[in-house]
mmCIF file of N, CA and C in Angstrom:
data_model
loop_
_atom_site.group_PDB
_atom_site.id
_atom_site.type_symbol
_atom_site.label_atom_id
_atom_site.label_comp_id
_atom_site.label_asym_id
_atom_site.label_seq_id
_atom_site.Cartn_x
_atom_site.Cartn_y
_atom_site.Cartn_z
ATOM 1 N N UNK D 1 0.848 -1.194 0.000
ATOM 2 C CA UNK D 1 0.000 0.000 0.000
ATOM 3 C C UNK D 1 0.883 1.242 0.000
ATOM 4 N N UNK D 2 0.546 2.189 -0.883
ATOM 5 C CA UNK D 2 1.305 3.431 -0.985
ATOM 6 C C UNK D 2 0.351 4.598 -0.804
ATOM 7 N N UNK D 3 0.785 5.583 -0.064
ATOM 8 C CA UNK D 3 -0.012 6.786 0.174
ATOM 9 C C UNK D 3 0.726 7.979 -0.395
ATOM 10 N N UNK D 4 0.014 8.811 -1.142
ATOM 11 C CA UNK D 4 0.567 10.069 -1.639
ATOM 12 C C UNK D 4 -0.119 11.198 -0.887
ATOM 13 N N UNK D 5 0.656 11.979 -0.182
ATOM 14 C CA UNK D 5 0.116 13.093 0.591
ATOM 15 C C UNK D 5 0.508 14.397 -0.064
ATOM 16 N N UNK D 6 -0.498 15.117 -0.555
ATOM 17 C CA UNK D 6 -0.261 16.369 -1.263
ATOM 18 C C UNK D 6 -0.508 17.551 -0.342
ATOM 19 N N UNK D 7 0.149 18.659 -0.642
ATOM 20 C CA UNK D 7 -0.074 19.872 0.108
ATOM 21 C C UNK D 7 0.334 21.089 -0.696
ATOM 22 N N UNK D 8 -0.050 22.263 -0.193
ATOM 23 C CA UNK D 8 0.381 23.506 -0.791
ATOM 24 C C UNK D 8 -0.654 24.218 -1.632
ATOM 25 N N UNK D 9 -1.797 23.595 -1.861
ATOM 26 C CA UNK D 9 -2.823 24.272 -2.654
ATOM 27 C C UNK D 9 -3.488 25.380 -1.859
ATOM 28 N N UNK D 10 -4.328 26.153 -2.541
ATOM 29 C CA UNK D 10 -5.034 27.219 -1.859
ATOM 30 C C UNK D 10 -5.463 28.304 -2.818
ATOM 31 N N UNK D 11 -5.832 29.452 -2.229
ATOM 32 C CA UNK D 11 -6.280 30.610 -2.998
ATOM 33 C C UNK D 11 -5.131 31.594 -3.146
ATOM 34 N N UNK D 12 -4.888 32.048 -4.348
ATOM 35 C CA UNK D 12 -3.819 33.002 -4.609
ATOM 36 C C UNK D 12 -4.302 33.994 -5.656
ATOM 37 N N UNK D 13 -3.789 35.212 -5.565
ATOM 38 C CA UNK D 13 -4.157 36.235 -6.533
ATOM 39 C C UNK D 13 -3.416 36.036 -7.852
ATOM 40 N N UNK D 14 -3.968 36.530 -8.941
ATOM 41 C CA UNK D 14 -3.247 36.461 -10.217
ATOM 42 C C UNK D 14 -1.870 37.096 -10.083
ATOM 43 N N UNK D 15 -0.888 36.428 -10.659
ATOM 44 C CA UNK D 15 0.488 36.880 -10.542
ATOM 45 C C UNK D 15 1.226 36.308 -9.353
ATOM 46 N N UNK D 16 0.512 35.655 -8.477
ATOM 47 C CA UNK D 16 1.117 35.090 -7.282
ATOM 48 C C UNK D 16 1.775 33.739 -7.528
ATOM 49 N N UNK D 17 2.253 33.157 -6.438
ATOM 50 C CA UNK D 17 2.977 31.885 -6.517
ATOM 51 C C UNK D 17 2.454 30.901 -5.485
ATOM 52 N N UNK D 18 2.600 29.638 -5.809
ATOM 53 C CA UNK D 18 2.315 28.554 -4.887
ATOM 54 C C UNK D 18 3.339 27.456 -5.112
ATOM 55 N N UNK D 19 3.596 26.693 -4.066
ATOM 56 C CA UNK D 19 4.470 25.537 -4.176
ATOM 57 C C UNK D 19 3.718 24.311 -3.683
ATOM 58 N N UNK D 20 3.487 23.382 -4.568
ATOM 59 C CA UNK D 20 2.838 22.128 -4.221
ATOM 60 C C UNK D 20 3.886 21.090 -3.855
ATOM 61 N N UNK D 21 3.501 20.203 -2.941
ATOM 62 C CA UNK D 21 4.383 19.101 -2.580
ATOM 63 C C UNK D 21 3.581 17.810 -2.530
ATOM 64 N N UNK D 22 4.276 16.711 -2.735
ATOM 65 C CA UNK D 22 3.638 15.395 -2.700
ATOM 66 C C UNK D 22 4.656 14.402 -2.152
ATOM 67 N N UNK D 23 4.298 13.785 -1.045
ATOM 68 C CA UNK D 23 5.176 12.820 -0.387
ATOM 69 C C UNK D 23 4.597 11.428 -0.547
ATOM 70 N N UNK D 24 5.422 10.515 -1.027
ATOM 71 C CA UNK D 24 5.008 9.120 -1.170
ATOM 72 C C UNK D 24 5.532 8.321 0.012
ATOM 73 N N UNK D 25 4.650 7.524 0.608
ATOM 74 C CA UNK D 25 5.059 6.700 1.740
ATOM 75 C C UNK D 25 4.381 5.332 1.639
ATOM 76 N N UNK D 26 4.976 4.366 2.354
ATOM 77 C CA UNK D 26 4.410 3.025 2.352
ATOM 78 C C UNK D 26 5.387 2.013 1.801
ATOM 79 N N UNK D 27 4.845 0.997 1.166
ATOM 80 C CA UNK D 27 5.650 -0.109 0.658
ATOM 81 C C UNK D 27 6.231 0.246 -0.715
ATOM 82 N N UNK D 28 7.399 0.871 -0.698
ATOM 83 C CA UNK D 28 8.023 1.373 -1.930
ATOM 84 C C UNK D 28 9.394 0.750 -2.088
ATOM 85 N N UNK D 29 9.603 0.079 -3.222
ATOM 86 C CA UNK D 29 10.939 -0.418 -3.545
ATOM 87 C C UNK D 29 11.737 0.641 -4.298
ATOM 88 N N UNK D 30 11.086 1.242 -5.287
ATOM 89 C CA UNK D 30 11.735 2.317 -6.039
ATOM 90 C C UNK D 30 10.675 3.183 -6.697
ATOM 91 N N UNK D 31 11.084 4.399 -7.026
ATOM 92 C CA UNK D 31 10.215 5.343 -7.728
ATOM 93 C C UNK D 31 10.915 5.774 -9.000
ATOM 94 N N UNK D 32 10.222 5.710 -10.114
ATOM 95 C CA UNK D 32 10.802 6.203 -11.362
ATOM 96 C C UNK D 32 10.235 7.594 -11.643
ATOM 97 N N UNK D 33 9.258 7.717 -12.500
ATOM 98 C CA UNK D 33 8.746 9.038 -12.825
ATOM 99 C C UNK D 33 7.809 9.573 -11.728
ATOM 100 N N UNK D 34 7.827 10.884 -11.576
ATOM 101 C CA UNK D 34 6.911 11.597 -10.684
ATOM 102 C C UNK D 34 6.360 12.784 -11.463
ATOM 103 N N UNK D 35 5.129 13.146 -11.191
ATOM 104 C CA UNK D 35 4.576 14.238 -11.972
ATOM 105 C C UNK D 35 3.351 14.861 -11.360
ATOM 106 N N UNK D 36 2.890 15.879 -12.039
ATOM 107 C CA UNK D 36 1.675 16.602 -11.650
ATOM 108 C C UNK D 36 0.743 16.707 -12.843
ATOM 109 N N UNK D 37 -0.534 16.485 -12.581
ATOM 110 C CA UNK D 37 -1.593 16.676 -13.554
ATOM 111 C C UNK D 37 -2.594 17.649 -12.945
ATOM 112 N N UNK D 38 -3.463 18.179 -13.784
ATOM 113 C CA UNK D 38 -4.514 19.042 -13.261
ATOM 114 C C UNK D 38 -5.804 18.832 -14.026
ATOM 115 N N UNK D 39 -6.898 19.126 -13.338
ATOM 116 C CA UNK D 39 -8.210 19.020 -13.964
ATOM 117 C C UNK D 39 -9.035 20.231 -13.578
ATOM 118 N N UNK D 40 -9.350 21.040 -14.569
ATOM 119 C CA UNK D 40 -10.194 22.210 -14.362
ATOM 120 C C UNK D 40 -11.661 21.806 -14.507
ATOM 121 N N UNK D 41 -12.575 22.575 -13.948
ATOM 122 C CA UNK D 41 -14.003 22.254 -14.052
ATOM 123 C C UNK D 41 -14.432 22.097 -15.503
ATOM 124 N N UNK D 42 -15.078 20.978 -15.794
ATOM 125 C CA UNK D 42 -15.591 20.748 -17.131
ATOM 126 C C UNK D 42 -14.548 20.320 -18.150
ATOM 127 N N UNK D 43 -13.324 20.098 -17.702
ATOM 128 C CA UNK D 43 -12.255 19.714 -18.620
ATOM 129 C C UNK D 43 -11.649 18.383 -18.216
ATOM 130 N N UNK D 44 -10.908 17.790 -19.143
ATOM 131 C CA UNK D 44 -10.236 16.534 -18.858
ATOM 132 C C UNK D 44 -8.942 16.780 -18.077
ATOM 133 N N UNK D 45 -8.516 15.745 -17.386
ATOM 134 C CA UNK D 45 -7.244 15.830 -16.671
ATOM 135 C C UNK D 45 -6.106 15.933 -17.686
ATOM 136 N N UNK D 46 -5.144 16.816 -17.401
ATOM 137 C CA UNK D 46 -4.038 17.031 -18.324
ATOM 138 C C UNK D 46 -2.710 17.058 -17.589
ATOM 139 N N UNK D 47 -1.669 16.693 -18.296
ATOM 140 C CA UNK D 47 -0.328 16.721 -17.731
ATOM 141 C C UNK D 47 0.107 18.164 -17.512
ATOM 142 N N UNK D 48 0.711 18.403 -16.360
ATOM 143 C CA UNK D 48 1.332 19.699 -16.076
ATOM 144 C C UNK D 48 2.846 19.588 -16.277
ATOM 145 N N UNK D 49 3.442 18.611 -15.605
ATOM 146 C CA UNK D 49 4.886 18.400 -15.704
ATOM 147 C C UNK D 49 5.229 17.053 -15.097
ATOM 148 N N UNK D 50 6.332 16.470 -15.547
ATOM 149 C CA UNK D 50 6.850 15.276 -14.900
ATOM 150 C C UNK D 50 8.365 15.311 -14.885
ATOM 151 N N UNK D 51 8.922 14.419 -14.061
ATOM 152 C CA UNK D 51 10.366 14.375 -13.871
ATOM 153 C C UNK D 51 10.758 12.928 -13.640
ATOM 154 N N UNK D 52 11.846 12.492 -14.292
ATOM 155 C CA UNK D 52 12.262 11.105 -14.103
ATOM 156 C C UNK D 52 13.294 11.007 -12.979
ATOM 157 N N UNK D 53 13.732 9.795 -12.707
ATOM 158 C CA UNK D 53 14.614 9.587 -11.572
ATOM 159 C C UNK D 53 15.956 10.261 -11.757
ATOM 160 N N UNK D 54 16.320 10.570 -12.998
ATOM 161 C CA UNK D 54 17.574 11.249 -13.262
ATOM 162 C C UNK D 54 17.462 12.760 -13.223
ATOM 163 N N UNK D 55 16.230 13.259 -13.105
ATOM 164 C CA UNK D 55 16.025 14.697 -13.018
ATOM 165 C C UNK D 55 15.621 15.357 -14.320
ATOM 166 N N UNK D 56 15.446 14.580 -15.383
ATOM 167 C CA UNK D 56 14.991 15.167 -16.645
ATOM 168 C C UNK D 56 13.516 15.530 -16.520
ATOM 169 N N UNK D 57 13.188 16.715 -17.020
ATOM 170 C CA UNK D 57 11.834 17.241 -16.842
ATOM 171 C C UNK D 57 11.104 17.414 -18.170
ATOM 172 N N UNK D 58 9.795 17.442 -18.050
ATOM 173 C CA UNK D 58 8.929 17.640 -19.213
ATOM 174 C C UNK D 58 7.764 18.510 -18.758
ATOM 175 N N UNK D 59 7.459 19.550 -19.529
ATOM 176 C CA UNK D 59 6.399 20.479 -19.159
ATOM 177 C C UNK D 59 5.364 20.619 -20.273
ATOM 178 N N UNK D 60 4.121 20.787 -19.859
ATOM 179 C CA UNK D 60 3.112 21.185 -20.824
ATOM 180 C C UNK D 60 3.384 22.630 -21.221
ATOM 181 N N UNK D 61 2.957 22.992 -22.427
ATOM 182 C CA UNK D 61 3.222 24.351 -22.914
ATOM 183 C C UNK D 61 2.644 25.414 -21.982
ATOM 184 N N UNK D 62 1.530 25.102 -21.333
ATOM 185 C CA UNK D 62 0.850 26.085 -20.485
ATOM 186 C C UNK D 62 1.707 26.517 -19.297
ATOM 187 N N UNK D 63 2.636 25.666 -18.879
ATOM 188 C CA UNK D 63 3.421 25.985 -17.698
ATOM 189 C C UNK D 63 4.874 26.328 -17.961
ATOM 190 N N UNK D 64 5.309 26.204 -19.197
ATOM 191 C CA UNK D 64 6.714 26.484 -19.513
ATOM 192 C C UNK D 64 7.081 27.927 -19.171
ATOM 193 N N UNK D 65 8.175 28.076 -18.455
ATOM 194 C CA UNK D 65 8.628 29.396 -18.051
ATOM 195 C C UNK D 65 8.008 29.890 -16.751
ATOM 196 N N UNK D 66 6.949 29.223 -16.299
ATOM 197 C CA UNK D 66 6.284 29.637 -15.056
ATOM 198 C C UNK D 66 6.352 28.570 -13.980
ATOM 199 N N UNK D 67 6.353 27.308 -14.381
ATOM 200 C CA UNK D 67 6.360 26.200 -13.429
ATOM 201 C C UNK D 67 7.740 25.543 -13.397
ATOM 202 N N UNK D 68 8.087 25.044 -12.215
ATOM 203 C CA UNK D 68 9.311 24.254 -12.070
ATOM 204 C C UNK D 68 9.003 23.027 -11.234
ATOM 205 N N UNK D 69 9.263 21.861 -11.809
ATOM 206 C CA UNK D 69 9.084 20.615 -11.076
ATOM 207 C C UNK D 69 10.439 20.150 -10.571
ATOM 208 N N UNK D 70 10.448 19.614 -9.366
ATOM 209 C CA UNK D 70 11.680 19.091 -8.789
ATOM 210 C C UNK D 70 11.338 17.923 -7.878
ATOM 211 N N UNK D 71 12.347 17.185 -7.471
ATOM 212 C CA UNK D 71 12.113 16.038 -6.599
ATOM 213 C C UNK D 71 13.258 15.861 -5.630
ATOM 214 N N UNK D 72 12.928 15.261 -4.488
ATOM 215 C CA UNK D 72 13.922 14.893 -3.487
ATOM 216 C C UNK D 72 13.813 13.385 -3.340
ATOM 217 N N UNK D 73 14.736 12.663 -3.936
ATOM 218 C CA UNK D 73 14.655 11.210 -3.949
ATOM 219 C C UNK D 73 14.802 10.607 -2.549
ATOM 220 N N UNK D 74 15.551 11.258 -1.700
ATOM 221 C CA UNK D 74 15.726 10.750 -0.331
ATOM 222 C C UNK D 74 14.426 10.825 0.466
ATOM 223 N N UNK D 75 13.580 11.787 0.103
ATOM 224 C CA UNK D 75 12.317 11.985 0.823
ATOM 225 C C UNK D 75 11.104 11.484 0.042
ATOM 226 N N UNK D 76 11.339 10.876 -1.118
ATOM 227 C CA UNK D 76 10.234 10.408 -1.966
ATOM 228 C C UNK D 76 9.214 11.519 -2.202
ATOM 229 N N UNK D 77 9.707 12.691 -2.498
ATOM 230 C CA UNK D 77 8.859 13.878 -2.603
ATOM 231 C C UNK D 77 9.055 14.564 -3.943
ATOM 232 N N UNK D 78 7.958 15.032 -4.502
ATOM 233 C CA UNK D 78 7.995 15.828 -5.721
ATOM 234 C C UNK D 78 7.341 17.170 -5.428
ATOM 235 N N UNK D 79 7.900 18.215 -6.017
ATOM 236 C CA UNK D 79 7.419 19.571 -5.814
ATOM 237 C C UNK D 79 7.011 20.190 -7.145
ATOM 238 N N UNK D 80 6.115 21.160 -7.069
ATOM 239 C CA UNK D 80 5.778 21.964 -8.233
ATOM 240 C C UNK D 80 5.723 23.424 -7.785
ATOM 241 N N UNK D 81 6.711 24.187 -8.217
ATOM 242 C CA UNK D 81 6.723 25.619 -7.951
ATOM 243 C C UNK D 81 5.993 26.308 -9.087
ATOM 244 N N UNK D 82 4.946 27.042 -8.741
ATOM 245 C CA UNK D 82 4.133 27.718 -9.745
ATOM 246 C C UNK D 82 4.219 29.225 -9.522
ATOM 247 N N UNK D 83 4.700 29.925 -10.522
ATOM 248 C CA UNK D 83 4.832 31.377 -10.461
ATOM 249 C C UNK D 83 3.961 32.034 -11.519
ATOM 250 N N UNK D 84 3.754 33.336 -11.361
ATOM 251 C CA UNK D 84 2.963 34.109 -12.330
ATOM 252 C C UNK D 84 1.638 33.414 -12.637
ATOM 253 N N UNK D 85 0.948 33.032 -11.589
ATOM 254 C CA UNK D 85 -0.277 32.258 -11.763
ATOM 255 C C UNK D 85 -1.368 33.090 -12.420
ATOM 256 N N UNK D 86 -2.182 32.387 -13.224
ATOM 257 C CA UNK D 86 -3.265 33.019 -13.969
ATOM 258 C C UNK D 86 -4.589 32.365 -13.565
ATOM 259 N N UNK D 87 -5.673 33.042 -13.857
ATOM 260 C CA UNK D 87 -6.990 32.489 -13.529
ATOM 261 C C UNK D 87 -7.189 31.121 -14.184
ATOM 262 N N UNK D 88 -6.645 30.954 -15.367
ATOM 263 C CA UNK D 88 -6.808 29.685 -16.080
ATOM 264 C C UNK D 88 -5.996 28.544 -15.493
ATOM 265 N N UNK D 89 -5.181 28.835 -14.499
ATOM 266 C CA UNK D 89 -4.461 27.784 -13.781
ATOM 267 C C UNK D 89 -5.332 27.160 -12.692
ATOM 268 N N UNK D 90 -6.485 27.732 -12.456
ATOM 269 C CA UNK D 90 -7.396 27.204 -11.444
ATOM 270 C C UNK D 90 -7.811 25.783 -11.801
ATOM 271 N N UNK D 91 -7.570 24.859 -10.875
ATOM 272 C CA UNK D 91 -7.853 23.441 -11.129
ATOM 273 C C UNK D 91 -7.536 22.637 -9.878
ATOM 274 N N UNK D 92 -7.933 21.381 -9.912
ATOM 275 C CA UNK D 92 -7.442 20.432 -8.918
ATOM 276 C C UNK D 92 -6.145 19.852 -9.469
ATOM 277 N N UNK D 93 -5.111 19.892 -8.671
ATOM 278 C CA UNK D 93 -3.806 19.392 -9.084
ATOM 279 C C UNK D 93 -3.552 18.039 -8.420
ATOM 280 N N UNK D 94 -3.228 17.061 -9.256
ATOM 281 C CA UNK D 94 -3.027 15.696 -8.794
ATOM 282 C C UNK D 94 -1.564 15.286 -8.940
ATOM 283 N N UNK D 95 -1.063 14.704 -7.906
ATOM 284 C CA UNK D 95 0.266 14.110 -7.944
ATOM 285 C C UNK D 95 0.167 12.711 -8.551
ATOM 286 N N UNK D 96 1.159 12.323 -9.314
ATOM 287 C CA UNK D 96 1.222 10.977 -9.903
ATOM 288 C C UNK D 96 2.643 10.461 -9.743
ATOM 289 N N UNK D 97 2.752 9.233 -9.280
ATOM 290 C CA UNK D 97 4.065 8.652 -9.019
ATOM 291 C C UNK D 97 4.097 7.238 -9.576
ATOM 292 N N UNK D 98 5.168 6.899 -10.246
ATOM 293 C CA UNK D 98 5.357 5.556 -10.822
ATOM 294 C C UNK D 98 6.217 4.760 -9.849
ATOM 295 N N UNK D 99 5.616 3.735 -9.253
ATOM 296 C CA UNK D 99 6.241 3.040 -8.133
ATOM 297 C C UNK D 99 6.436 1.567 -8.444
ATOM 298 N N UNK D 100 7.562 1.046 -8.000
ATOM 299 C CA UNK D 100 7.809 -0.395 -8.038
ATOM 300 C C UNK D 100 7.738 -0.885 -6.595
ATOM 301 N N UNK D 101 6.901 -1.869 -6.340
ATOM 302 C CA UNK D 101 6.690 -2.342 -4.974
ATOM 303 C C UNK D 101 7.743 -3.341 -4.522
ATOM 304 N N UNK D 102 8.358 -4.037 -5.463
ATOM 305 C CA UNK D 102 9.391 -5.017 -5.124
ATOM 306 C C UNK D 102 10.237 -5.263 -6.357
ATOM 307 N N UNK D 103 11.437 -5.759 -6.135
ATOM 308 C CA UNK D 103 12.337 -6.085 -7.244
ATOM 309 C C UNK D 103 11.675 -7.139 -8.128
ATOM 310 N N UNK D 104 11.797 -6.951 -9.428
ATOM 311 C CA UNK D 104 11.236 -7.902 -10.360
ATOM 312 C C UNK D 104 9.819 -7.621 -10.782
ATOM 313 N N UNK D 105 9.145 -6.709 -10.067
ATOM 314 C CA UNK D 105 7.787 -6.342 -10.431
ATOM 315 C C UNK D 105 7.817 -5.128 -11.342
ATOM 316 N N UNK D 106 6.819 -4.987 -12.163
ATOM 317 C CA UNK D 106 6.765 -3.805 -13.021
ATOM 318 C C UNK D 106 6.242 -2.622 -12.218
ATOM 319 N N UNK D 107 6.557 -1.419 -12.702
ATOM 320 C CA UNK D 107 6.122 -0.209 -12.024
ATOM 321 C C UNK D 107 4.643 0.057 -12.284
ATOM 322 N N UNK D 108 3.991 0.650 -11.292
ATOM 323 C CA UNK D 108 2.584 1.009 -11.414
ATOM 324 C C UNK D 108 2.398 2.475 -11.065
ATOM 325 N N UNK D 109 1.461 3.130 -11.722
ATOM 326 C CA UNK D 109 1.174 4.524 -11.435
ATOM 327 C C UNK D 109 0.194 4.653 -10.279
ATOM 328 N N UNK D 110 0.476 5.577 -9.395
ATOM 329 C CA UNK D 110 -0.368 5.837 -8.228
ATOM 330 C C UNK D 110 -0.747 7.312 -8.223
ATOM 331 N N UNK D 111 -2.016 7.590 -7.947
ATOM 332 C CA UNK D 111 -2.515 8.963 -7.941
ATOM 333 C C UNK D 111 -2.723 9.463 -6.512
ATOM 334 N N UNK D 112 -2.462 10.759 -6.322
ATOM 335 C CA UNK D 112 -2.837 11.405 -5.084
ATOM 336 C C UNK D 112 -4.306 11.799 -5.119
ATOM 337 N N UNK D 113 -4.782 12.346 -4.000
ATOM 338 C CA UNK D 113 -6.195 12.678 -3.884
ATOM 339 C C UNK D 113 -6.526 14.028 -4.500
ATOM 340 N N UNK D 114 -5.506 14.821 -4.796
ATOM 341 C CA UNK D 114 -5.704 16.121 -5.416
ATOM 342 C C UNK D 114 -5.698 17.254 -4.413
ATOM 343 N N UNK D 115 -5.211 18.395 -4.852
ATOM 344 C CA UNK D 115 -5.229 19.604 -4.036
ATOM 345 C C UNK D 115 -5.719 20.758 -4.907
ATOM 346 N N UNK D 116 -6.629 21.549 -4.355
ATOM 347 C CA UNK D 116 -7.271 22.604 -5.142
ATOM 348 C C UNK D 116 -6.405 23.851 -5.196
ATOM 349 N N UNK D 117 -6.249 24.372 -6.391
ATOM 350 C CA UNK D 117 -5.563 25.647 -6.595
ATOM 351 C C UNK D 117 -6.562 26.598 -7.242
ATOM 352 N N UNK D 118 -6.795 27.722 -6.570
ATOM 353 C CA UNK D 118 -7.719 28.728 -7.090
ATOM 354 C C UNK D 118 -6.972 30.038 -7.260
ATOM 355 N N UNK D 119 -6.995 30.560 -8.478
ATOM 356 C CA UNK D 119 -6.338 31.824 -8.773
ATOM 357 C C UNK D 119 -7.430 32.845 -9.051
ATOM 358 N N UNK D 120 -7.579 33.793 -8.120
ATOM 359 C CA UNK D 120 -8.650 34.789 -8.229
ATOM 360 C C UNK D 120 -8.283 36.007 -7.399
ATOM 361 N N UNK D 121 -8.793 37.150 -7.831
ATOM 362 C CA UNK D 121 -8.511 38.393 -7.090
ATOM 363 C C UNK D 121 -9.614 38.672 -6.091
#
C-alpha cells in the first residue's frame, strides 16, 4: 500500500505563486517518474509536468517558463513551484508517481487525492 500526501494548494491572486508538494510513503521499492496533472471544471485531466529519476523534466506548454518541477529522492517527494499564476491555472492538481513495490515487479502509477488551486482576485 502506498499513500501520496499532497499539500500547498489554496487561494492566490493572479500573478502570485504557490508551491505544491507530494510525499510518497508506504511499501516502496523504487520510484521512477513523478509528476503533476490538473483538472479544471468541465475539462479533462491534463499533464502539467513530470520528472524522471535522473532529473529530466517535461512540461506542458501552459506551464513552460512559469512552473518548475523538482524532486527529493531521499524523501520520496515531488514539488511543483508555480509562479505568475493566472486564472486559467485554477484546477485540482493531482500528484502521480510511478512506483515499483518489489524487485522484479513492473512499475505502477499511483494517484494522489488532489489539491485545489484557485487563482482569483
